[in-house]
Amino acid sequence: MTTCLFCKIVSGEIPTNKIFENDDIFAFLDINPVNPGHTLIVPKKHFVDMSDTPEEILCKMILAAKMIGGKIMDKLGADGYNLELNNKPAAGQIVEHVHLHIMPRYSDDNLKLWPGKNASKKELDKIAKKLLNK
Ligand code: AMP
Ligand code: ZN
């Protein structure tokens, strides 16, 4: 028997507010929304994070986000939305079943995005070289 919270939500063992489901994907409202309509999109099968999730499932998660994002704007009147995938605990991943957050945004919601840091050209060049090389 699974101990994973999101597997229990997918199976119906833990009640939720489902907003979308297909063969591979399940989407439900986050219980602590950043804004009303904050949704979590998860694969029905258990994968921990990006590293063990098959590419085809990741594609289906993004397609679901596009569809749900449209509804969030059309039906809830959001002006936009943020997608976020916290990958591994260092990045804020608490539930270890891969999930994509879709957070409705309003022009006047006063939420702040990530603060940018200054970086020198030398630093940027060095990092780009490391990432570009195989
Ligand atoms: P993360 O930090 O990316 O792992 O996000 C986990 C998210 O799961 C948080 O935004 C929580 O509010 C949300 N969450 C935790 N328990 C539940 C639940 N039972 N139903 C819906 N969302 C949940
Ligand atoms: Zn799970």
PDB file of N, CA, C and O in Angstrom, residues 36-84:
ATOM      1  N   PRO A  36      -6.817  31.958  -5.648  1.00  0.00           N
ATOM      2  CA  PRO A  36      -7.892  30.994  -5.894  1.00  0.00           C
ATOM      3  C   PRO A  36      -7.745  30.341  -7.278  1.00  0.00           C
ATOM      4  O   PRO A  36      -7.514  31.037  -8.263  1.00  0.00           O
ATOM      5  N   GLY A  37      -7.848  29.014  -7.314  1.00  0.00           N
ATOM      6  CA  GLY A  37      -7.703  28.287  -8.576  1.00  0.00           C
ATOM      7  C   GLY A  37      -6.333  27.645  -8.730  1.00  0.00           C
ATOM      8  O   GLY A  37      -6.082  26.923  -9.698  1.00  0.00           O
ATOM      9  N   HIS A  38      -5.432  27.875  -7.764  1.00  0.00           N
ATOM     10  CA  HIS A  38      -4.099  27.235  -7.762  1.00  0.00           C
ATOM     11  C   HIS A  38      -4.311  25.718  -7.870  1.00  0.00           C
ATOM     12  O   HIS A  38      -4.969  25.104  -7.056  1.00  0.00           O
ATOM     13  N   THR A  39      -3.739  25.160  -8.917  1.00  0.00           N
ATOM     14  CA  THR A  39      -3.978  23.752  -9.264  1.00  0.00           C
ATOM     15  C   THR A  39      -2.677  22.973  -9.295  1.00  0.00           C
ATOM     16  O   THR A  39      -1.623  23.515  -9.638  1.00  0.00           O
ATOM     17  N   LEU A  40      -2.750  21.699  -8.926  1.00  0.00           N
ATOM     18  CA  LEU A  40      -1.592  20.801  -9.044  1.00  0.00           C
ATOM     19  C   LEU A  40      -1.904  19.756 -10.107  1.00  0.00           C
ATOM     20  O   LEU A  40      -2.991  19.168 -10.103  1.00  0.00           O
ATOM     21  N   ILE A  41      -0.960  19.565 -11.022  1.00  0.00           N
ATOM     22  CA  ILE A  41      -1.109  18.591 -12.105  1.00  0.00           C
ATOM     23  C   ILE A  41      -0.107  17.472 -11.839  1.00  0.00           C
ATOM     24  O   ILE A  41       1.098  17.734 -11.724  1.00  0.00           O
ATOM     25  N   VAL A  42      -0.605  16.255 -11.729  1.00  0.00           N
ATOM     26  CA  VAL A  42       0.287  15.125 -11.394  1.00  0.00           C
ATOM     27  C   VAL A  42       0.057  13.965 -12.363  1.00  0.00           C
ATOM     28  O   VAL A  42      -1.054  13.803 -12.886  1.00  0.00           O
ATOM     29  N   PRO A  43       1.102  13.146 -12.593  1.00  0.00           N
ATOM     30  CA  PRO A  43       0.861  11.892 -13.308  1.00  0.00           C
ATOM     31  C   PRO A  43       0.107  10.934 -12.383  1.00  0.00           C
ATOM     32  O   PRO A  43       0.315  10.970 -11.171  1.00  0.00           O
ATOM     33  N   LYS A  44      -0.757  10.095 -12.966  1.00  0.00           N
ATOM     34  CA  LYS A  44      -1.464   9.117 -12.128  1.00  0.00           C
ATOM     35  C   LYS A  44      -0.487   8.092 -11.550  1.00  0.00           C
ATOM     36  O   LYS A  44      -0.663   7.632 -10.436  1.00  0.00           O
ATOM     37  N   LYS A  45       0.541   7.740 -12.331  1.00  0.00           N
ATOM     38  CA  LYS A  45       1.566   6.809 -11.825  1.00  0.00           C
ATOM     39  C   LYS A  45       2.534   7.571 -10.942  1.00  0.00           C
ATOM     40  O   LYS A  45       2.775   8.756 -11.164  1.00  0.00           O
ATOM     41  N   HIS A  46       3.129   6.890  -9.993  1.00  0.00           N
ATOM     42  CA  HIS A  46       4.054   7.552  -9.073  1.00  0.00           C
ATOM     43  C   HIS A  46       5.447   7.724  -9.690  1.00  0.00           C
ATOM     44  O   HIS A  46       6.103   6.748 -10.021  1.00  0.00           O
ATOM     45  N   PHE A  47       5.846   8.970  -9.839  1.00  0.00           N
ATOM     46  CA  PHE A  47       7.237   9.305 -10.159  1.00  0.00           C
ATOM     47  C   PHE A  47       7.644  10.372  -9.158  1.00  0.00           C
ATOM     48  O   PHE A  47       6.803  11.171  -8.715  1.00  0.00           O
ATOM     49  N   VAL A  48       8.931  10.413  -8.805  1.00  0.00           N
ATOM     50  CA  VAL A  48       9.368  11.319  -7.736  1.00  0.00           C
ATOM     51  C   VAL A  48       9.555  12.740  -8.253  1.00  0.00           C
ATOM     52  O   VAL A  48       9.057  13.706  -7.655  1.00  0.00           O
ATOM     53  N   ASP A  49      10.300  12.868  -9.342  1.00  0.00           N
ATOM     54  CA  ASP A  49      10.584  14.210  -9.861  1.00  0.00           C
ATOM     55  C   ASP A  49      10.904  14.125 -11.354  1.00  0.00           C
ATOM     56  O   ASP A  49      10.702  13.076 -11.978  1.00  0.00           O
ATOM     57  N   MET A  50      11.450  15.209 -11.917  1.00  0.00           N
ATOM     58  CA  MET A  50      11.730  15.248 -13.356  1.00  0.00           C
ATOM     59  C   MET A  50      12.634  14.094 -13.792  1.00  0.00           C
ATOM     60  O   MET A  50      12.488  13.577 -14.896  1.00  0.00           O
ATOM     61  N   SER A  51      13.582  13.711 -12.922  1.00  0.00           N
ATOM     62  CA  SER A  51      14.586  12.728 -13.355  1.00  0.00           C
ATOM     63  C   SER A  51      13.989  11.363 -13.683  1.00  0.00           C
ATOM     64  O   SER A  51      14.481  10.702 -14.584  1.00  0.00           O
ATOM     65  N   ASP A  52      12.969  10.930 -12.944  1.00  0.00           N
ATOM     66  CA  ASP A  52      12.433   9.589 -13.214  1.00  0.00           C
ATOM     67  C   ASP A  52      11.092   9.628 -13.956  1.00  0.00           C
ATOM     68  O   ASP A  52      10.466   8.585 -14.157  1.00  0.00           O
ATOM     69  N   THR A  53      10.646  10.803 -14.357  1.00  0.00           N
ATOM     70  CA  THR A  53       9.366  10.891 -15.076  1.00  0.00           C
ATOM     71  C   THR A  53       9.607  10.780 -16.586  1.00  0.00           C
ATOM     72  O   THR A  53      10.405  11.549 -17.133  1.00  0.00           O
ATOM     73  N   PRO A  54       8.936   9.830 -17.259  1.00  0.00           N
ATOM     74  CA  PRO A  54       9.136   9.675 -18.705  1.00  0.00           C
ATOM     75  C   PRO A  54       8.757  10.949 -19.463  1.00  0.00           C
ATOM     76  O   PRO A  54       7.838  11.667 -19.065  1.00  0.00           O
ATOM     77  N   GLU A  55       9.480  11.185 -20.560  1.00  0.00           N
ATOM     78  CA  GLU A  55       9.259  12.401 -21.352  1.00  0.00           C
ATOM     79  C   GLU A  55       7.801  12.532 -21.803  1.00  0.00           C
ATOM     80  O   GLU A  55       7.237  13.626 -21.792  1.00  0.00           O
ATOM     81  N   GLU A  56       7.205  11.395 -22.198  1.00  0.00           N
ATOM     82  CA  GLU A  56       5.822  11.494 -22.707  1.00  0.00           C
ATOM     83  C   GLU A  56       4.864  11.953 -21.606  1.00  0.00           C
ATOM     84  O   GLU A  56       3.877  12.659 -21.876  1.00  0.00           O
ATOM     85  N   ILE A  57       5.159  11.574 -20.374  1.00  0.00           N
ATOM     86  CA  ILE A  57       4.299  12.011 -19.251  1.00  0.00           C
ATOM     87  C   ILE A  57       4.518  13.498 -18.990  1.00  0.00           C
ATOM     88  O   ILE A  57       3.563  14.253 -18.755  1.00  0.00           O
ATOM     89  N   LEU A  58       5.781  13.942 -19.051  1.00  0.00           N
ATOM     90  CA  LEU A  58       6.057  15.371 -18.852  1.00  0.00           C
ATOM     91  C   LEU A  58       5.337  16.199 -19.924  1.00  0.00           C
ATOM     92  O   LEU A  58       4.767  17.254 -19.627  1.00  0.00           O
ATOM     93  N   CYS A  59       5.326  15.695 -21.165  1.00  0.00           N
ATOM     94  CA  CYS A  59       4.614  16.407 -22.237  1.00  0.00           C
ATOM     95  C   CYS A  59       3.126  16.492 -21.912  1.00  0.00           C
ATOM     96  O   CYS A  59       2.497  17.545 -22.090  1.00  0.00           O
ATOM     97  N   LYS A  60       2.572  15.410 -21.413  1.00  0.00           N
ATOM     98  CA  LYS A  60       1.139  15.415 -21.096  1.00  0.00           C
ATOM     99  C   LYS A  60       0.831  16.365 -19.943  1.00  0.00           C
ATOM    100  O   LYS A  60      -0.243  16.974 -19.899  1.00  0.00           O
ATOM    101  N   MET A  61       1.763  16.494 -19.004  1.00  0.00           N
ATOM    102  CA  MET A  61       1.554  17.446 -17.901  1.00  0.00           C
ATOM    103  C   MET A  61       1.497  18.878 -18.441  1.00  0.00           C
ATOM    104  O   MET A  61       0.660  19.681 -18.042  1.00  0.00           O
ATOM    105  N   ILE A  62       2.390  19.185 -19.369  1.00  0.00           N
ATOM    106  CA  ILE A  62       2.416  20.549 -19.930  1.00  0.00           C
ATOM    107  C   ILE A  62       1.160  20.817 -20.770  1.00  0.00           C
ATOM    108  O   ILE A  62       0.586  21.909 -20.716  1.00  0.00           O
ATOM    109  N   LEU A  63       0.725  19.802 -21.505  1.00  0.00           N
ATOM    110  CA  LEU A  63      -0.495  19.998 -22.308  1.00  0.00           C
ATOM    111  C   LEU A  63      -1.701  20.235 -21.404  1.00  0.00           C
ATOM    112  O   LEU A  63      -2.559  21.084 -21.684  1.00  0.00           O
ATOM    113  N   ALA A  64      -1.736  19.506 -20.281  1.00  0.00           N
ATOM    114  CA  ALA A  64      -2.835  19.720 -19.316  1.00  0.00           C
ATOM    115  C   ALA A  64      -2.747  21.136 -18.750  1.00  0.00           C
ATOM    116  O   ALA A  64      -3.765  21.815 -18.576  1.00  0.00           O
ATOM    117  N   ALA A  65      -1.526  21.608 -18.497  1.00  0.00           N
ATOM    118  CA  ALA A  65      -1.345  22.964 -17.947  1.00  0.00           C
ATOM    119  C   ALA A  65      -1.858  24.009 -18.932  1.00  0.00           C
ATOM    120  O   ALA A  65      -2.497  24.989 -18.537  1.00  0.00           O
ATOM    121  N   LYS A  66      -1.601  23.780 -20.204  1.00  0.00           N
ATOM    122  CA  LYS A  66      -2.080  24.744 -21.208  1.00  0.00           C
ATOM    123  C   LYS A  66      -3.610  24.811 -21.212  1.00  0.00           C
ATOM    124  O   LYS A  66      -4.205  25.894 -21.219  1.00  0.00           O
ATOM    125  N   MET A  67      -4.223  23.648 -21.150  1.00  0.00           N
ATOM    126  CA  MET A  67      -5.692  23.584 -21.174  1.00  0.00           C
ATOM    127  C   MET A  67      -6.266  24.205 -19.889  1.00  0.00           C
ATOM    128  O   MET A  67      -7.179  25.037 -19.939  1.00  0.00           O
ATOM    129  N   ILE A  68      -5.714  23.823 -18.744  1.00  0.00           N
ATOM    130  CA  ILE A  68      -6.234  24.332 -17.460  1.00  0.00           C
ATOM    131  C   ILE A  68      -5.947  25.842 -17.347  1.00  0.00           C
ATOM    132  O   ILE A  68      -6.785  26.606 -16.861  1.00  0.00           O
ATOM    133  N   GLY A  69      -4.791  26.261 -17.836  1.00  0.00           N
ATOM    134  CA  GLY A  69      -4.455  27.688 -17.822  1.00  0.00           C
ATOM    135  C   GLY A  69      -5.486  28.504 -18.589  1.00  0.00           C
ATOM    136  O   GLY A  69      -5.914  29.578 -18.148  1.00  0.00           O
ATOM    137  N   GLY A  70      -5.910  27.983 -19.717  1.00  0.00           N
ATOM    138  CA  GLY A  70      -6.944  28.652 -20.514  1.00  0.00           C
ATOM    139  C   GLY A  70      -8.233  28.802 -19.716  1.00  0.00           C
ATOM    140  O   GLY A  70      -8.860  29.868 -19.686  1.00  0.00           O
ATOM    141  N   LYS A  71      -8.604  27.722 -19.020  1.00  0.00           N
ATOM    142  CA  LYS A  71      -9.849  27.752 -18.220  1.00  0.00           C
ATOM    143  C   LYS A  71      -9.720  28.729 -17.061  1.00  0.00           C
ATOM    144  O   LYS A  71     -10.682  29.413 -16.694  1.00  0.00           O
ATOM    145  N   ILE A  72      -8.536  28.758 -16.444  1.00  0.00           N
ATOM    146  CA  ILE A  72      -8.311  29.668 -15.305  1.00  0.00           C
ATOM    147  C   ILE A  72      -8.497  31.115 -15.752  1.00  0.00           C
ATOM    148  O   ILE A  72      -9.037  31.948 -15.021  1.00  0.00           O
ATOM    149  N   MET A  73      -8.071  31.406 -16.972  1.00  0.00           N
ATOM    150  CA  MET A  73      -8.242  32.765 -17.478  1.00  0.00           C
ATOM    151  C   MET A  73      -9.697  33.006 -17.910  1.00  0.00           C
ATOM    152  O   MET A  73     -10.292  34.022 -17.552  1.00  0.00           O
ATOM    153  N   ASP A  74     -10.264  32.047 -18.640  1.00  0.00           N
ATOM    154  CA  ASP A  74     -11.636  32.241 -19.170  1.00  0.00           C
ATOM    155  C   ASP A  74     -12.688  32.220 -18.065  1.00  0.00           C
ATOM    156  O   ASP A  74     -13.606  33.017 -18.052  1.00  0.00           O
ATOM    157  N   LYS A  75     -12.552  31.246 -17.154  1.00  0.00           N
ATOM    158  CA  LYS A  75     -13.652  31.024 -16.195  1.00  0.00           C
ATOM    159  C   LYS A  75     -13.431  31.709 -14.856  1.00  0.00           C
ATOM    160  O   LYS A  75     -14.385  31.978 -14.134  1.00  0.00           O
ATOM    161  N   LEU A  76     -12.169  31.933 -14.480  1.00  0.00           N
ATOM    162  CA  LEU A  76     -11.918  32.607 -13.190  1.00  0.00           C
ATOM    163  C   LEU A  76     -11.515  34.061 -13.398  1.00  0.00           C
ATOM    164  O   LEU A  76     -11.344  34.801 -12.443  1.00  0.00           O
ATOM    165  N   GLY A  77     -11.280  34.443 -14.644  1.00  0.00           N
ATOM    166  CA  GLY A  77     -10.940  35.837 -14.933  1.00  0.00           C
ATOM    167  C   GLY A  77      -9.513  36.215 -14.583  1.00  0.00           C
ATOM    168  O   GLY A  77      -9.215  37.403 -14.428  1.00  0.00           O
ATOM    169  N   ALA A  78      -8.620  35.212 -14.470  1.00  0.00           N
ATOM    170  CA  ALA A  78      -7.214  35.542 -14.187  1.00  0.00           C
ATOM    171  C   ALA A  78      -6.620  36.279 -15.394  1.00  0.00           C
ATOM    172  O   ALA A  78      -7.046  36.079 -16.537  1.00  0.00           O
ATOM    173  N   ASP A  79      -5.611  37.125 -15.105  1.00  0.00           N
ATOM    174  CA  ASP A  79      -4.943  37.870 -16.192  1.00  0.00           C
ATOM    175  C   ASP A  79      -3.761  37.087 -16.762  1.00  0.00           C
ATOM    176  O   ASP A  79      -3.212  37.447 -17.804  1.00  0.00           O
ATOM    177  N   GLY A  80      -3.332  36.058 -16.035  1.00  0.00           N
ATOM    178  CA  GLY A  80      -2.207  35.231 -16.471  1.00  0.00           C
ATOM    179  C   GLY A  80      -2.022  34.107 -15.467  1.00  0.00           C
ATOM    180  O   GLY A  80      -2.869  33.902 -14.588  1.00  0.00           O
ATOM    181  N   TYR A  81      -0.939  33.361 -15.610  1.00  0.00           N
ATOM    182  CA  TYR A  81      -0.662  32.316 -14.613  1.00  0.00           C
ATOM    183  C   TYR A  81       0.816  31.977 -14.624  1.00  0.00           C
ATOM    184  O   TYR A  81       1.518  32.196 -15.616  1.00  0.00           O
ATOM    185  N   ASN A  82       1.293  31.474 -13.497  1.00  0.00           N
ATOM    186  CA  ASN A  82       2.666  30.961 -13.403  1.00  0.00           C
ATOM    187  C   ASN A  82       2.629  29.439 -13.340  1.00  0.00           C
ATOM    188  O   ASN A  82       1.761  28.860 -12.685  1.00  0.00           O
ATOM    189  N   LEU A  83       3.591  28.816 -14.019  1.00  0.00           N
ATOM    190  CA  LEU A  83       3.804  27.377 -13.859  1.00  0.00           C
ATOM    191  C   LEU A  83       5.056  27.200 -13.017  1.00  0.00           C
ATOM    192  O   LEU A  83       6.047  27.902 -13.220  1.00  0.00           O
ATOM    193  N   GLU A  84       5.019  26.250 -12.087  1.00  0.00           N
ATOM    194  CA  GLU A  84       6.211  25.997 -11.263  1.00  0.00           C
ATOM    195  C   GLU A  84       6.304  24.510 -10.965  1.00  0.00           C
ATOM    196  O   GLU A  84       5.294  23.870 -10.644  1.00  0.00           O
TER     197      GLU A  84
END
